[in-house]
Tab-separated table of C-alpha atoms in Angstrom:
chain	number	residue	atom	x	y	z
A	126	UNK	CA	8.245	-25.996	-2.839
A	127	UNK	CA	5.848	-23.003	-3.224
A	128	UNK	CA	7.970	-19.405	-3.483
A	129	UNK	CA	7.661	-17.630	-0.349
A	130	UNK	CA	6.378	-14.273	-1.127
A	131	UNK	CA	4.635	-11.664	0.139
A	132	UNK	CA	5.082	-8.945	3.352
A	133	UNK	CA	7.137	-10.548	5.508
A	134	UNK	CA	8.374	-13.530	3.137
A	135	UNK	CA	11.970	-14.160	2.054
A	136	UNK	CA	13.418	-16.566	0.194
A	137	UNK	CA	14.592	-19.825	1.755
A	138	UNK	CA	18.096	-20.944	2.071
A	139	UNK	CA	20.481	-23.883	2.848
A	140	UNK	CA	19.911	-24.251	7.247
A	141	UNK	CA	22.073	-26.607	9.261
A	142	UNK	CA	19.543	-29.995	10.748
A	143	UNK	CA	17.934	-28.441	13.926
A	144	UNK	CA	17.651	-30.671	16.563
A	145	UNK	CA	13.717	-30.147	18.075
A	146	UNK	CA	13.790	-31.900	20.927
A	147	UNK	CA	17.003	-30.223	22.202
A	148	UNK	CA	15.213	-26.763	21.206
A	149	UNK	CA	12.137	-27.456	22.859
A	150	UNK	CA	14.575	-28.154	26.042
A	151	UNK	CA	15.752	-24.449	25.783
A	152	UNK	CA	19.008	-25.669	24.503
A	153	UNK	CA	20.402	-22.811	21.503
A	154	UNK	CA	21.377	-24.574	18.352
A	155	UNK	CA	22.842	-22.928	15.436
A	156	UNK	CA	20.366	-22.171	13.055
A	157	UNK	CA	17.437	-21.353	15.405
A	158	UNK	CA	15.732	-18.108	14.020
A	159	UNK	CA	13.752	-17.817	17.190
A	160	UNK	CA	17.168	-17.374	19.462
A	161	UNK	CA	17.056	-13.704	18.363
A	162	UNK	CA	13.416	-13.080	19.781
A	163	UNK	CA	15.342	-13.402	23.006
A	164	UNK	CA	18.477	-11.572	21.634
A	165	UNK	CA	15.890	-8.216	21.120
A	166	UNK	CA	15.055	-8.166	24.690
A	167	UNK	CA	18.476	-8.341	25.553
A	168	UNK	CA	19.429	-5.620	23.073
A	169	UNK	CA	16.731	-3.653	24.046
A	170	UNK	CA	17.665	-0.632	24.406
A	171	UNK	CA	19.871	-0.639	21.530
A	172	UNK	CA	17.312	0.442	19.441
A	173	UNK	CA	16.264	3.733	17.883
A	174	UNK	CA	12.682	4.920	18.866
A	175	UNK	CA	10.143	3.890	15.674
A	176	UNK	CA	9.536	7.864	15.595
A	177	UNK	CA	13.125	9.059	14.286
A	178	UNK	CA	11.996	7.150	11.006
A	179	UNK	CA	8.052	6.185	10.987
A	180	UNK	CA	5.704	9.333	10.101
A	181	UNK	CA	2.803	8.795	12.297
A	182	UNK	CA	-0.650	10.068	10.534
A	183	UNK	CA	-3.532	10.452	12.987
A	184	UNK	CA	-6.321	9.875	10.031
A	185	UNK	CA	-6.190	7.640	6.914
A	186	UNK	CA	-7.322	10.544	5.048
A	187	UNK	CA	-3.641	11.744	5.542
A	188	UNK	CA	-2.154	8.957	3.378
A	189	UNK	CA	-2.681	11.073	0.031
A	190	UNK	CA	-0.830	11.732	-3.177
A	191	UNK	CA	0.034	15.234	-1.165
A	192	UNK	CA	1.275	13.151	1.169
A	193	UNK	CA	3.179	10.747	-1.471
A	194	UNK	CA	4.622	13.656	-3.354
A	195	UNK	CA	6.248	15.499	-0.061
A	196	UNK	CA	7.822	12.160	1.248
A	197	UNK	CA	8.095	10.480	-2.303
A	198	UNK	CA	7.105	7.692	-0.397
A	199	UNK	CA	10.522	7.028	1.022
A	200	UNK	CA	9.271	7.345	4.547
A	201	UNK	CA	7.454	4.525	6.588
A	202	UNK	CA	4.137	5.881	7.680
A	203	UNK	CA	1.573	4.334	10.340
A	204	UNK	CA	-1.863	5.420	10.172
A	205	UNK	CA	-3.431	5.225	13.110
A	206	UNK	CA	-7.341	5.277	11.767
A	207	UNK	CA	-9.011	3.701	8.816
A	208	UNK	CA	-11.271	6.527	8.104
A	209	UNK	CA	-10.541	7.884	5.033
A	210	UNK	CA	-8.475	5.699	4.100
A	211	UNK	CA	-10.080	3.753	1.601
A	212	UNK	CA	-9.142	0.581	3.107
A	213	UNK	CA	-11.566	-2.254	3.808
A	214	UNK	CA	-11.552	-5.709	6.346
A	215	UNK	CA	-13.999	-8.216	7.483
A	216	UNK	CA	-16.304	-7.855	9.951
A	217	UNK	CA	-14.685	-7.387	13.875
A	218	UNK	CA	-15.478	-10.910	14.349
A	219	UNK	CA	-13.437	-12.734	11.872
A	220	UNK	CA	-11.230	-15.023	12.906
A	221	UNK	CA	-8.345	-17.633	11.139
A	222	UNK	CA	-11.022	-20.371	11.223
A	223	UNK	CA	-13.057	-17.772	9.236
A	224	UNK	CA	-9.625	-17.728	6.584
A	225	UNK	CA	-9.682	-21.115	6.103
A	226	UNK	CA	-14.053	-21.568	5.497
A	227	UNK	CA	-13.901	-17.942	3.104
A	228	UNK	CA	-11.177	-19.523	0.981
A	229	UNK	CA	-11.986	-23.341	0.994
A	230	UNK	CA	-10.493	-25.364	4.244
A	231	UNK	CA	-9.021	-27.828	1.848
A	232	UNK	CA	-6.824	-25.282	0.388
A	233	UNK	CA	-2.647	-26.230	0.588
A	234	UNK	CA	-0.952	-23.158	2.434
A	235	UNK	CA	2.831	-22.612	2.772
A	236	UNK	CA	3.150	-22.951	6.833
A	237	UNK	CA	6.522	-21.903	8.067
A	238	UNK	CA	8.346	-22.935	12.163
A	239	UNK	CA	9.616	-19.783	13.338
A	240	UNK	CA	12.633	-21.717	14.501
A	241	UNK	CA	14.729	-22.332	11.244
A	242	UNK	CA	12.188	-20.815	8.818
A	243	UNK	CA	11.706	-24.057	7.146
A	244	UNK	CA	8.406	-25.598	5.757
A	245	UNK	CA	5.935	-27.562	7.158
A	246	UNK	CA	4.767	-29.657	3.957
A	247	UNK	CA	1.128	-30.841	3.078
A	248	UNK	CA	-0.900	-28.681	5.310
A	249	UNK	CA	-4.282	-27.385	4.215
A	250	UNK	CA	-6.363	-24.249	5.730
A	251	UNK	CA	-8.168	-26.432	7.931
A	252	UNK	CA	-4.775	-27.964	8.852
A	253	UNK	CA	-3.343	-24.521	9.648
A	254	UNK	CA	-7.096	-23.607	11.624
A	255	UNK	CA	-7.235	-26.703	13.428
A	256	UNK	CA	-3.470	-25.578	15.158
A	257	UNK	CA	-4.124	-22.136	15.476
A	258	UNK	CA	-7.056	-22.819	17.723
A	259	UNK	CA	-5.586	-25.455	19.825
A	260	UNK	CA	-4.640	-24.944	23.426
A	261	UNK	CA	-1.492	-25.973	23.553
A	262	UNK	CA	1.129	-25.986	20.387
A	263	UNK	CA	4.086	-28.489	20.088
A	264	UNK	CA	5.506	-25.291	17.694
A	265	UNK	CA	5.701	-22.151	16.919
A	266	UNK	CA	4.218	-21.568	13.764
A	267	UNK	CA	3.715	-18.857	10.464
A	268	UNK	CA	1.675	-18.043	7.776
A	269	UNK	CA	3.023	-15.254	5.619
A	270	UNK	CA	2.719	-16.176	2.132
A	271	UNK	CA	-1.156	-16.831	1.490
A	272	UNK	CA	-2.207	-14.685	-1.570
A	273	UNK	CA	-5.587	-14.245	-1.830
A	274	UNK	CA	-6.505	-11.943	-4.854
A	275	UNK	CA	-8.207	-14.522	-6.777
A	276	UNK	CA	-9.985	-15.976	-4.034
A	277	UNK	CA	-13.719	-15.604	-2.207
A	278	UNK	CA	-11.297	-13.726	0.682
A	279	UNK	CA	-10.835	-10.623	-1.996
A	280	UNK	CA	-14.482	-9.517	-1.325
A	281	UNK	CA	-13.741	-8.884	2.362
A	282	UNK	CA	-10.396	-7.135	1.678
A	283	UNK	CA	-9.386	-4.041	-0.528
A	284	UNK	CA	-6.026	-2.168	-0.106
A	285	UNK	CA	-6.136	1.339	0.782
A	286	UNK	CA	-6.543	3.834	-1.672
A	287	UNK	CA	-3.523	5.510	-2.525
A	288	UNK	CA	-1.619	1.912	-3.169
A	289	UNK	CA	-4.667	1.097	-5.724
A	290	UNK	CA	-3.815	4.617	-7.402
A	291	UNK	CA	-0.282	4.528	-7.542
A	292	UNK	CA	0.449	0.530	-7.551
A	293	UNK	CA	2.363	0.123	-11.373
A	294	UNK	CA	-0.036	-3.559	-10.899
A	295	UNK	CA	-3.064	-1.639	-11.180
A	296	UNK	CA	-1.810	1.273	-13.130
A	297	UNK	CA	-0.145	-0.297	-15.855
A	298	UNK	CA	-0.312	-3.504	-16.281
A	299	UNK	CA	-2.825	-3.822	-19.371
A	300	UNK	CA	-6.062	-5.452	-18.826
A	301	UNK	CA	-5.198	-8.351	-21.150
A	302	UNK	CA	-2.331	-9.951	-19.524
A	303	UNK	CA	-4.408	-9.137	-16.289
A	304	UNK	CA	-7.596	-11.394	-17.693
A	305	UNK	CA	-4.557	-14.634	-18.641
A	306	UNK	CA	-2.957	-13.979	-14.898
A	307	UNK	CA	-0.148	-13.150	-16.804
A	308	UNK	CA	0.608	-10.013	-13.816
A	309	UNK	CA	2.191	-9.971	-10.377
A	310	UNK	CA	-0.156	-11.711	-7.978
A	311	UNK	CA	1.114	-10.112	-4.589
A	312	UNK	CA	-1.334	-7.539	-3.781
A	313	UNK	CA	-3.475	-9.253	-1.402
A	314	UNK	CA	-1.905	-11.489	1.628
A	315	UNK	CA	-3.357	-13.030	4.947
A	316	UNK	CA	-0.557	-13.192	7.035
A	317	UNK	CA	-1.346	-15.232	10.349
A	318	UNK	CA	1.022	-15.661	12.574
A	319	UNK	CA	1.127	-17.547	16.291
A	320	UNK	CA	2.784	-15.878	19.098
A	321	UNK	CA	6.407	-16.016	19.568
A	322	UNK	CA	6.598	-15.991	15.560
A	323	UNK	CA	10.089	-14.162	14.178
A	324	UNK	CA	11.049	-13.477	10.390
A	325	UNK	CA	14.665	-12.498	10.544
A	326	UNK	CA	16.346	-9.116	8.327
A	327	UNK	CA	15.127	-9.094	4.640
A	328	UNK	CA	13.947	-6.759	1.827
A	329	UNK	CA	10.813	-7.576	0.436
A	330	UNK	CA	11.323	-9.363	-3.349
A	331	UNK	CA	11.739	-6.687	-5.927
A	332	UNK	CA	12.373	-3.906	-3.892
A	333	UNK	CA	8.432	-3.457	-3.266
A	334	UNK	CA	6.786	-1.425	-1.155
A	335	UNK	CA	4.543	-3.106	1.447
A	336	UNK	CA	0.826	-1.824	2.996
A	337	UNK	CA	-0.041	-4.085	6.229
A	338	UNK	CA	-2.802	-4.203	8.464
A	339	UNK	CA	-3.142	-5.363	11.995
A	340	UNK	CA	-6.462	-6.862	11.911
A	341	UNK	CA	-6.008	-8.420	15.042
A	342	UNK	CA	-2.905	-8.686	17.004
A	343	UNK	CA	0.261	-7.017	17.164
A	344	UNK	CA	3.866	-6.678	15.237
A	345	UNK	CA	7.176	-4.907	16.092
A	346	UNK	CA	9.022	-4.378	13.317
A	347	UNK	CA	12.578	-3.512	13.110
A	348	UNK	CA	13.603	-1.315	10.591
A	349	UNK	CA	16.928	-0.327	8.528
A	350	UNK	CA	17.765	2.364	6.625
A	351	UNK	CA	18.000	1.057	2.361
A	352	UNK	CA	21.277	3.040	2.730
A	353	UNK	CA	23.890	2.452	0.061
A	354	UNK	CA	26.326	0.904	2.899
A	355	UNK	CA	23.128	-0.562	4.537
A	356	UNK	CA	22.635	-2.633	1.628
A	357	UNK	CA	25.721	-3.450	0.968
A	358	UNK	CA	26.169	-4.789	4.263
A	359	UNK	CA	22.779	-6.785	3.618
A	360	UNK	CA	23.878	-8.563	0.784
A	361	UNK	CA	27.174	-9.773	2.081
A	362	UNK	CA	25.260	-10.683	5.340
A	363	UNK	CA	23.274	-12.809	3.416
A	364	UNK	CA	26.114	-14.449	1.362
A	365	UNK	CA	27.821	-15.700	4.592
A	366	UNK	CA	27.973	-18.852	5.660
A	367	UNK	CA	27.410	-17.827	9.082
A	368	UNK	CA	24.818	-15.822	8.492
A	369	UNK	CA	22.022	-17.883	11.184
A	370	UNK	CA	24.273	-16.979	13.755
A	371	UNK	CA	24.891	-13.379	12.939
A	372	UNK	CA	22.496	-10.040	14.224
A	373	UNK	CA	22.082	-7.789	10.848
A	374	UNK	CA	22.213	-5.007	12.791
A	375	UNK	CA	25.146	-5.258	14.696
A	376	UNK	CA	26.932	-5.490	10.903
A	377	UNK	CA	24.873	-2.842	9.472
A	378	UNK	CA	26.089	-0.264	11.941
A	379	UNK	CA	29.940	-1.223	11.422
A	380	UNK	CA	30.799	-0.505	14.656
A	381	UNK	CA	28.895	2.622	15.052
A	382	UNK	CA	25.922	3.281	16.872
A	383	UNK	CA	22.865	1.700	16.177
A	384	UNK	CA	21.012	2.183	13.008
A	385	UNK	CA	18.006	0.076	13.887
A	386	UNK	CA	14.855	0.910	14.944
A	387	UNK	CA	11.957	-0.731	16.716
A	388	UNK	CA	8.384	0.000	15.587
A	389	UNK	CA	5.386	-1.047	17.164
A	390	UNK	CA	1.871	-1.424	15.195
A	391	UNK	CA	-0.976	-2.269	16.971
A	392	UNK	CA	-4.493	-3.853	16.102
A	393	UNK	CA	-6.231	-1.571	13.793
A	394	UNK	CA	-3.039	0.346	12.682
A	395	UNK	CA	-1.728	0.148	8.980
A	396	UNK	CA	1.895	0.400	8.324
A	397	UNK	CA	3.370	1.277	5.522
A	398	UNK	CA	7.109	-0.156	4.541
A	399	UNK	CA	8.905	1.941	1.545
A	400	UNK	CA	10.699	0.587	-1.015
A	401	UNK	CA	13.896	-1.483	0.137
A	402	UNK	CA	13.786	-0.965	3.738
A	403	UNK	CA	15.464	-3.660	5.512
A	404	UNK	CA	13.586	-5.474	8.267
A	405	UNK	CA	12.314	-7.685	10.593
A	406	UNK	CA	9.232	-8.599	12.151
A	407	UNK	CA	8.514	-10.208	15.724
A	408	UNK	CA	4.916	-11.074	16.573
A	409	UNK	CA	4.323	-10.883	20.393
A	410	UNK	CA	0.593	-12.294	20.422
A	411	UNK	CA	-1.132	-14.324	18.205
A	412	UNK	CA	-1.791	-12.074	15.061
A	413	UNK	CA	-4.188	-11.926	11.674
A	414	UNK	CA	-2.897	-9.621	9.489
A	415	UNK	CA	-4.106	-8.329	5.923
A	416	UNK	CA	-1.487	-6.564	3.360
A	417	UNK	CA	-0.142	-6.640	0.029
A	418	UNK	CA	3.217	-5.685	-1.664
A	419	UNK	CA	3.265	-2.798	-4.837
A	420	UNK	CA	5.119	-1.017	-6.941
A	421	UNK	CA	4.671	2.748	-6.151
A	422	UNK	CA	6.204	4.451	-9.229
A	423	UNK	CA	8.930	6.389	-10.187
A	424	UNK	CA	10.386	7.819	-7.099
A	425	UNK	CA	11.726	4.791	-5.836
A	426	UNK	CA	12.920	3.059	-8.815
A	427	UNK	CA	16.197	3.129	-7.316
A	428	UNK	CA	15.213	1.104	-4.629
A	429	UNK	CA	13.358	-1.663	-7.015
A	430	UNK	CA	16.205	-1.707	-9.500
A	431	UNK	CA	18.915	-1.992	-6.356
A	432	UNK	CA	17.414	-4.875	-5.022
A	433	UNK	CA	16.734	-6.509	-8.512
A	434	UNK	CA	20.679	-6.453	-8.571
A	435	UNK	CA	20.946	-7.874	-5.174
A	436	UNK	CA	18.734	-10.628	-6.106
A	437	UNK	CA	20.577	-11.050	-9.233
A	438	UNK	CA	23.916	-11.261	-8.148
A	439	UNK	CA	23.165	-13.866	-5.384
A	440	UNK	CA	21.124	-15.844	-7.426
A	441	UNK	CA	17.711	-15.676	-6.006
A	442	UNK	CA	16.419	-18.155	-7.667
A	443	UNK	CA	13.208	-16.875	-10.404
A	444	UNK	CA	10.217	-18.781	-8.293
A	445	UNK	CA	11.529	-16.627	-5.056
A	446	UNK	CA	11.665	-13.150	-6.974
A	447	UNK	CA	9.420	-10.396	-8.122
A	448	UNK	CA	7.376	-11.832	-10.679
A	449	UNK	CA	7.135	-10.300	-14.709
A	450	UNK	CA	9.484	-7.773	-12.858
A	451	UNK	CA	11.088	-6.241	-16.384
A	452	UNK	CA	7.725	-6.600	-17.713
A	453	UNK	CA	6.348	-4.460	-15.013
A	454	UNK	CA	9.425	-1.954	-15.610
A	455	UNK	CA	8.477	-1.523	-19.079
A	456	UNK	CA	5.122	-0.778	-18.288
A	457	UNK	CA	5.785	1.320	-15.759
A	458	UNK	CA	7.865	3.294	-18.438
A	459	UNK	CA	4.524	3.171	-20.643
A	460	UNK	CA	2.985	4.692	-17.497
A	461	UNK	CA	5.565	7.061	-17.256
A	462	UNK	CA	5.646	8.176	-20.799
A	463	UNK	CA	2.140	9.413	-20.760
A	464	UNK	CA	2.290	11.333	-17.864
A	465	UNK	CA	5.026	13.341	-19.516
A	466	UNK	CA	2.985	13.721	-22.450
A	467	UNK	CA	-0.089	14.839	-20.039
A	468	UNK	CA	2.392	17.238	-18.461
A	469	UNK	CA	0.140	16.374	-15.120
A	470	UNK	CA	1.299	15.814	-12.260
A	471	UNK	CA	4.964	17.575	-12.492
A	472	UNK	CA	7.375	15.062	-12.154
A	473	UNK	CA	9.381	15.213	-8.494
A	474	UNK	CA	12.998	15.752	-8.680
A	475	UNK	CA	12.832	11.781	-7.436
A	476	UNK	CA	10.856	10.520	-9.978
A	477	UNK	CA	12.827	12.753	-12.507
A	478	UNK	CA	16.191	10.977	-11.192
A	479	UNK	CA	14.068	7.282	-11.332
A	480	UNK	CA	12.915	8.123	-15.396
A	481	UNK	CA	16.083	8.427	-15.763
A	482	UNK	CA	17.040	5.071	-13.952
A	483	UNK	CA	14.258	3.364	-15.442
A	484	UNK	CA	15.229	4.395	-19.537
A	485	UNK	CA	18.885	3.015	-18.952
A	486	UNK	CA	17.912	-0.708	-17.253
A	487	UNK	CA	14.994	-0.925	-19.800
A	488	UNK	CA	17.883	-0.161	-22.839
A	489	UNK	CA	19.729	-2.596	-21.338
A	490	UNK	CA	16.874	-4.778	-21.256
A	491	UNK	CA	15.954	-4.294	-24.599
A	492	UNK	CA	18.472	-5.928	-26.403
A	493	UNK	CA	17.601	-9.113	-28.105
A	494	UNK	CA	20.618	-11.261	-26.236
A	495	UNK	CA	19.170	-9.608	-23.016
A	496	UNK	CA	19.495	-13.162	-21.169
A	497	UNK	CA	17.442	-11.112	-17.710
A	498	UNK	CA	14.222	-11.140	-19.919
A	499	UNK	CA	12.886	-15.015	-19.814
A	500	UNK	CA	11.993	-16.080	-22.921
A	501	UNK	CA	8.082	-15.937	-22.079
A	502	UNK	CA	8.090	-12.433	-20.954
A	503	UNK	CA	9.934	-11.003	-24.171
A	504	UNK	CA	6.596	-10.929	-25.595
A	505	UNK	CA	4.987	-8.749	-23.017
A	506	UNK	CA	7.773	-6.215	-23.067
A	507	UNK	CA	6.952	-5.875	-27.126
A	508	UNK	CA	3.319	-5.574	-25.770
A	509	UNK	CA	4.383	-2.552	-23.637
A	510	UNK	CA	6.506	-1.301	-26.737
A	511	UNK	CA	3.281	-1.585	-29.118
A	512	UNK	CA	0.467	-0.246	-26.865
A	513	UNK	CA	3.139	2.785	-26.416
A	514	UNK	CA	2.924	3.077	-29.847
A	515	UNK	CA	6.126	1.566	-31.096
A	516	UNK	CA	7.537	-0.960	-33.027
A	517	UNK	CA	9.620	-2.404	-30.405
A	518	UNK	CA	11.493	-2.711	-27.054
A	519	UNK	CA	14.291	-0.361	-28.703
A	520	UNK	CA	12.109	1.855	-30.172
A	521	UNK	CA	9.918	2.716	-27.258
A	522	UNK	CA	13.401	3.361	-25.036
A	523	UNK	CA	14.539	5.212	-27.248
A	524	UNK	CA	11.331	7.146	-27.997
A	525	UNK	CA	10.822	7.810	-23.855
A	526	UNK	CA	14.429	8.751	-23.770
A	527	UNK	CA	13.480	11.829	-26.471
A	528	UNK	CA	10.395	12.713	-24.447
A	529	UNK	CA	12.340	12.780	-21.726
A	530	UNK	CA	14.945	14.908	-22.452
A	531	UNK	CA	12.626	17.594	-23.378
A	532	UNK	CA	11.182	17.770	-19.588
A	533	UNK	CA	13.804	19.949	-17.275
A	534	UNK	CA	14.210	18.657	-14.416
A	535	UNK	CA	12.896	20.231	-11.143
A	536	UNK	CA	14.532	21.273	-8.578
A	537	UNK	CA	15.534	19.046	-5.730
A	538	UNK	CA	13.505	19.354	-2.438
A	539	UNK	CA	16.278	20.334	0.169
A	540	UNK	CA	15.686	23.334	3.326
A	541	UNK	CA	18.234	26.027	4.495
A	542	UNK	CA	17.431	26.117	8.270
A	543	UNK	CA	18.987	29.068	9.955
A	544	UNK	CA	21.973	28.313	12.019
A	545	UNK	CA	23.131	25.810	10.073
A	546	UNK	CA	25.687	26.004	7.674
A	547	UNK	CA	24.996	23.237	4.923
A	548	UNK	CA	20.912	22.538	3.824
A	549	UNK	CA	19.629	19.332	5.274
A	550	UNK	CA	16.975	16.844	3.350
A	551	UNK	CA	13.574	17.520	4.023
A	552	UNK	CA	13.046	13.324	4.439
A	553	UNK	CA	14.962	13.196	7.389
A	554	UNK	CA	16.615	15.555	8.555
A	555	UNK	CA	20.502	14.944	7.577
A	556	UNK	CA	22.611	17.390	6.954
A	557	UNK	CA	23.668	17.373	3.501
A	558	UNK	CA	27.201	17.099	2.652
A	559	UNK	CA	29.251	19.864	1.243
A	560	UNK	CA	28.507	20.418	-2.616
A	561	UNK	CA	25.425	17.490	-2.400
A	562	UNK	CA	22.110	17.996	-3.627
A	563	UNK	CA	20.598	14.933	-2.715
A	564	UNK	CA	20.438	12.938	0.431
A	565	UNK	CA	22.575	9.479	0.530
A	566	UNK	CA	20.542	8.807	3.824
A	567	UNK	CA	17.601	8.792	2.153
């Protein structure tokens, strides 16, 4: 079975036998993803409004490392235009059908039913065209985990600009693991999905960050807070037995009032999805969509390195995970190390905090009986070591660590607004508690 990655995937797990015929007579049955696409209208207005946590920017021009350093890309973003922002699509015209001719129609793709989020096995592009375009479906089906970056379909697409400039992919990885393939191939996905199409609560693999653009269509999105409790409450939501038959959100808010909001992007919008935010993702009308998941940098190593543990502790299996993710951490560091040594840009007080994070995983990492570094990517962690200009793993750690130390760190962003008694984050709003300098909302 082909790992299910990209915006929107998850990975699979064990589901109880669905019976079709019984579904398709509107009877529930445990196990049916597609029971909650009628839950959310009967929850409806249980939901936050998209604006208490999606920044709204007017002009692509807007999304801008000005723009990355004040929110330290933490804060889900919809642009509204694609002018100035670097990003590029197909012609207006291009349809599914176009997909399937662009990358070869023979081509297997990973189909998924809506219902249970299982497979549909042996399908090819024109397989997936031929239903897309038919008038009348026997089921309700999704394409989220087509990667395209080394295909014909890479001409017509290219990310927007600041996720080129700030993606650890692009910025670090070294141009010789890049010519082997040897570097994570998730930048570029088609995502088509029909209507009625629902991808229940995850966090994107890795704790990436995901760019995603209605090229045609629409998606609602439902978004939670990567909250310390939030994600706590995640990963013992996914470690329950029950969990088909259980609405995230009603166990992320613990009783309290709801935590989740909804989000609508339309055709021609691009959303942006932070680091670690939990979600999900209903798709209304029939929907092509072009995005890509990256690794934005230091300010939200937290976020990559919480969800690594997540993954690791429930035993994501290594086909459904980030992939050369302590590779990319050690390059990353590499990345990181010269920008000290450039002194340009100033490290946030975030990415100061995630240098930090970063030197004591890769330590731990760095140890010879490290059993979280496969065998076959020891070798490019030594490469990230020796083009830092070390002998090894250790070394380099140990040699960022000294760099490091000599850099003060700056000053946390937080406001005093008058009337209020205690500062409150700049993110979002919440009032800090007593003696804090940092938000926990955030």
């Amino acid at each position: 079975m082909q790992p299910l990655r990209g915006a929107g995937a998850r990975p699979a797990r064990k589901r109880k036998i669905v019976d079709y015929a019984a579904a398709n007579e509107g009877v529930a049955r445990i196990g049916d993803a597609s029971r909650w696409v009628a839950h959310i209208e009967a929850v409806a207005d249980s939901f936050i409004d998209g604006s208490a946590y999606v920044e709204r920017l007017a002009h692509g021009s807007q999304f801008d490392e000005a723009w990355a350093r004040r929110t330290d890309l933490r804060v889900p973003a919809i642009i509204s235009r694609t002018d100035g922002l670097g990003l590029k699509t197909p012609a207006a015209g291009f349809t599914v059908r176009d997909v399937a001719r662009v990358i070869g129609e023979n081509s297997p793709v990973q189909v998924m039913r809506s219902r249970d989020q299982s497979n549909v096995d042996h399908w090819s592009l024109n397989d997936w065209a031929n239903y897309y375009e038919a008038p009348r479906r026997e089921e309700i089906l999704n394409v989220i985990s087509l990667e395209f970056s080394r295909t014909a379909l890479r001409e017509h697409v290219t990310s927007p600009a600041l996720v080129r400039k700030l993606d650890w992919i692009d910025a670090a990885f070294p141009e010789v693991c890049r010519r082997h393939g040897q570097y994570p191939q998730t930048q570029y996905y088609c995502l088509m999905s029909a209507a009625g199409c629902y991808t229940d609560f995850h966090v994107d693999f890795g704790g990436t960050a995901v760019w995603y653009h209605v090229f045609r269509g629409r998606k609602v999105f439902f978004l939670i807070r990567p909250t310390e409790a939030h994600l706590a409450a995640y990963e013992k939501w996914i470690c329950d037995p029950k969990q088909d038959t259980i609405w995230f959100p009603d166990v992320a808010a613990a009783g309290g009032p709801s935590v989740c909001a909804r989000v609508v992007v339309d055709p021609g919008e691009t959303f942006f999805i932070p680091s670690g935010w939990i979600h999900a993702v209903h798709t209304p009308v029939d929907s092509l969509v072009f995005g890509g998941n990256f690794l934005p940098g230091l300010a939200t190593v937290d976020l990559q390195l919480g969800v690594y543990g997540i993954e690791t502790r429930t035993h994501v299996k290594q086909d459904y995970r980030f992939p050369y993710f302590v590779p990319a951490m050690f390059f990353g560091l590499a990345h990181g190390l010269r920008r000290l040594k450039q002194g340009a840009p100033a490290l946030t007080a975030r990415e100061h905090r995630g240098f930090d994070q970063l030197l004591g995983a890769c330590a731990d990492w760095a140890k010879d009986d490290c059993a979280a570094v496969v065998l076959n990517q020891r070798a490019m962690v030594e490469l990230a070591a020796r083009d830092a200009g070390f002998e090894g793993a250790s070394t380099f750690v140990d040699g960022c660590r000294a760099a490091f130390d000599n850099v003060r760190a700056p000053k946390p962003k937080f406001t005093i607004k008058l009337g209020r008694k205690a500062p409150t984050c700049d993110h979002c709003g919440h009032k800090l508690e007593a003696g804090a300098k940092f938000c926990s909302n955030c």
